[in-house]
CSV table of C-alpha atoms in Angstrom, one decimal:
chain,number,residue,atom,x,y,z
A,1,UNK,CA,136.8,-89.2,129.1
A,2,UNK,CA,139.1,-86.6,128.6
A,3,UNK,CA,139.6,-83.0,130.3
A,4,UNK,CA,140.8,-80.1,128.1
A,5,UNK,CA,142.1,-76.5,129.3
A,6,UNK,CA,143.3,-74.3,126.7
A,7,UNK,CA,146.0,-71.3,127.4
A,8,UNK,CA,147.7,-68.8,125.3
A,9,UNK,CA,144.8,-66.2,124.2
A,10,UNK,CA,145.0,-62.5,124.4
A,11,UNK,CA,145.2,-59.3,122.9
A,12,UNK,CA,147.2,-58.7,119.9
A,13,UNK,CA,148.1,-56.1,117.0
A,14,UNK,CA,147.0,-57.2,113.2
A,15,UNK,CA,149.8,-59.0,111.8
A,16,UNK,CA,150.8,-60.4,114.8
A,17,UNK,CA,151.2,-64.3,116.0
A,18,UNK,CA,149.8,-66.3,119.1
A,19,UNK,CA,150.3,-69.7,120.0
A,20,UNK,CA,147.3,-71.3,121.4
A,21,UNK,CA,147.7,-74.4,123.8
A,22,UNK,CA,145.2,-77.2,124.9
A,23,UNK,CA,146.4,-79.4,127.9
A,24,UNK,CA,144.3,-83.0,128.0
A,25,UNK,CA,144.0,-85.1,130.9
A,26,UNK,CA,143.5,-88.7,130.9
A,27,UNK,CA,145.7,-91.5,129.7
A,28,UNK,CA,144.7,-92.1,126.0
A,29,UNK,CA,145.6,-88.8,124.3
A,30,UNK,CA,146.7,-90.6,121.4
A,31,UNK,CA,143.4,-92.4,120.6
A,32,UNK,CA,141.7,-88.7,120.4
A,33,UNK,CA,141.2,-86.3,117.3
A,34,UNK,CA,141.8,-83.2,118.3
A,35,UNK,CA,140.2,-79.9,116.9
A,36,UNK,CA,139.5,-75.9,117.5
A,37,UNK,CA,136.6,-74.0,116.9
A,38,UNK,CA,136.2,-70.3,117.1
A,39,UNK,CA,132.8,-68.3,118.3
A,40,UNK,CA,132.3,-64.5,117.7
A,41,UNK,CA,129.2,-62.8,119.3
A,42,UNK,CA,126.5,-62.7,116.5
A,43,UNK,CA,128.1,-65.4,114.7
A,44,UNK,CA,127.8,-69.4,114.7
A,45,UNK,CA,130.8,-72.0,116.0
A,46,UNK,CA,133.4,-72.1,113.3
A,47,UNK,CA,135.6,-74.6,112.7
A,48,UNK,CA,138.9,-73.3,112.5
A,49,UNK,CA,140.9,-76.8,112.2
A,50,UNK,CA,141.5,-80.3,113.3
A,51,UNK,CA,144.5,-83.3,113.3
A,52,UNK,CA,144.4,-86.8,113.4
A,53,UNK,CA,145.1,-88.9,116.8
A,54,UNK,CA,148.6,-89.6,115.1
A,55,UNK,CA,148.9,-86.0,113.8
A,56,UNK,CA,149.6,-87.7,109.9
A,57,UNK,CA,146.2,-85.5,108.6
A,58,UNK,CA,145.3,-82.2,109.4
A,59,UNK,CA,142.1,-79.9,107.8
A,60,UNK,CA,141.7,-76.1,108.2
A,61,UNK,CA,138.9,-73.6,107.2
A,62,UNK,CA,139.7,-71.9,104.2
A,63,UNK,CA,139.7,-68.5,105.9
A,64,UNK,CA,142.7,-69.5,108.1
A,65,UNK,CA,145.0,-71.8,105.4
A,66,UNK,CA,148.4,-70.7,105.2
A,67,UNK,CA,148.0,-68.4,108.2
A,68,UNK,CA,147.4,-71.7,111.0
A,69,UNK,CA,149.0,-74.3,111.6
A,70,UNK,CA,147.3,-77.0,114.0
A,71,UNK,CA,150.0,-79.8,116.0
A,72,UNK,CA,150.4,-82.1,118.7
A,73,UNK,CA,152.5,-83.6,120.9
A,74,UNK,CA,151.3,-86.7,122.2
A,75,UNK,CA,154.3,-87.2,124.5
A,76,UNK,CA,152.8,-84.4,126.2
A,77,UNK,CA,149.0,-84.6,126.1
A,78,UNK,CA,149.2,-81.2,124.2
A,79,UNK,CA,147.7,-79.5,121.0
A,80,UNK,CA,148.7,-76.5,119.5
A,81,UNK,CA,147.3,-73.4,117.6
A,82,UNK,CA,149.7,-71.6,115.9
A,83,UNK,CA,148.0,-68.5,114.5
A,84,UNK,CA,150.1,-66.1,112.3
A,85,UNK,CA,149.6,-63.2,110.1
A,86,UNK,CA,146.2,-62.3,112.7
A,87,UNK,CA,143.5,-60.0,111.4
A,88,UNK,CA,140.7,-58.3,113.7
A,89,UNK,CA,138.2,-61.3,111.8
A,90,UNK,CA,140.3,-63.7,113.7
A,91,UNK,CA,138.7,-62.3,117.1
A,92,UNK,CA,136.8,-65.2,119.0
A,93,UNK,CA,136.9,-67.1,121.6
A,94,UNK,CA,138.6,-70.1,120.6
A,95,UNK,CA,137.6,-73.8,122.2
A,96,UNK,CA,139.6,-76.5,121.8
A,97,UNK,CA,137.8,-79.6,121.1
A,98,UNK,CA,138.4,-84.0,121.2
A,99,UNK,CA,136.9,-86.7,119.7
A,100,UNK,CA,137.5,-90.9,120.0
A,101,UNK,CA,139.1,-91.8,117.2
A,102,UNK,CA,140.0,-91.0,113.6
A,103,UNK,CA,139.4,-87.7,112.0
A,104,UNK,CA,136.9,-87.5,109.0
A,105,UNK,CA,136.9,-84.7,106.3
A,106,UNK,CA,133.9,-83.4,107.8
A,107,UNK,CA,134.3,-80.2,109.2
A,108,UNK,CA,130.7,-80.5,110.6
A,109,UNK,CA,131.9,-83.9,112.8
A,110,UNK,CA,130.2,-84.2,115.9
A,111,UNK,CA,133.7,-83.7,118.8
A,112,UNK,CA,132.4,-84.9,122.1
A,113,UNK,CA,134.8,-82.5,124.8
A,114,UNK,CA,134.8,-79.3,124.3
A,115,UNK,CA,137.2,-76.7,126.5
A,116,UNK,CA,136.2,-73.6,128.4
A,117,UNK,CA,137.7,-71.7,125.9
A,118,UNK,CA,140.6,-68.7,125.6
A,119,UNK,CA,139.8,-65.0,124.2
A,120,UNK,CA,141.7,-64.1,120.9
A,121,UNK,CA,141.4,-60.0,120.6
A,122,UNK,CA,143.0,-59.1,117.6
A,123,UNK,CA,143.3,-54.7,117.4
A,124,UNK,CA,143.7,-53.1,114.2
């Protein structure tokens, strides 16, 4: 089991940068793959991007490559977001998501813990 609250969203200008945070509880942070989605009203859950339990692979949407960058600091139980060069198509709420064990290339992978989630508004 494992408990995520994510922190960092709010309300920024186009071009600007955020730095999303996702907090786990529990004791085997390490064994976990760690992911975030994003979800606009009218649209479907989107991945945005994902890193493996030892932070060696990482996979991003292509709408966000070059602009994201996903990390993690197991020392800390702690996953990062950092989102650069923002655009008002980056608005969503953004989720920060875990699954036991090793990342796969599919973006469509089921993640089991899903966060409450963190507003990104992005004004043009």
């Amino acid at each position: 089991q494992v408990q995520l609250v994510e922190s960092g969203g709010g309300l920024v200008q186009a071009g600007g940068s955020l730095r999303l945070s996702c907090a786990a509880s529990g004791r085997t942070f390490s064994s976990y793959s760690m992911g975030w989605f994003r979800q606009t009203p009218g649209k479907e859950r989107q991945f945005v991007a994902a890193i493996s339990y030892s932070g060696s692979s990482t996979d991003y949407a292509d709408s966000v490559k070059g602009r994201f960058t996903i990390s993690r600091d197991n020392a800390k139980n702690t996953v990062y977001l950092q989102m650069n060069s923002l655009n008002p198509e980056d608005t969503a709420v953004y989720y920060c998501v875990a699954k036991f064990g090793p990342l796969t290339r599919n973006q469509a992978q089921r993640f089991d813990y899903w966060g409450q989630g963190t507003q990104v508004t992005v004004s043009s």
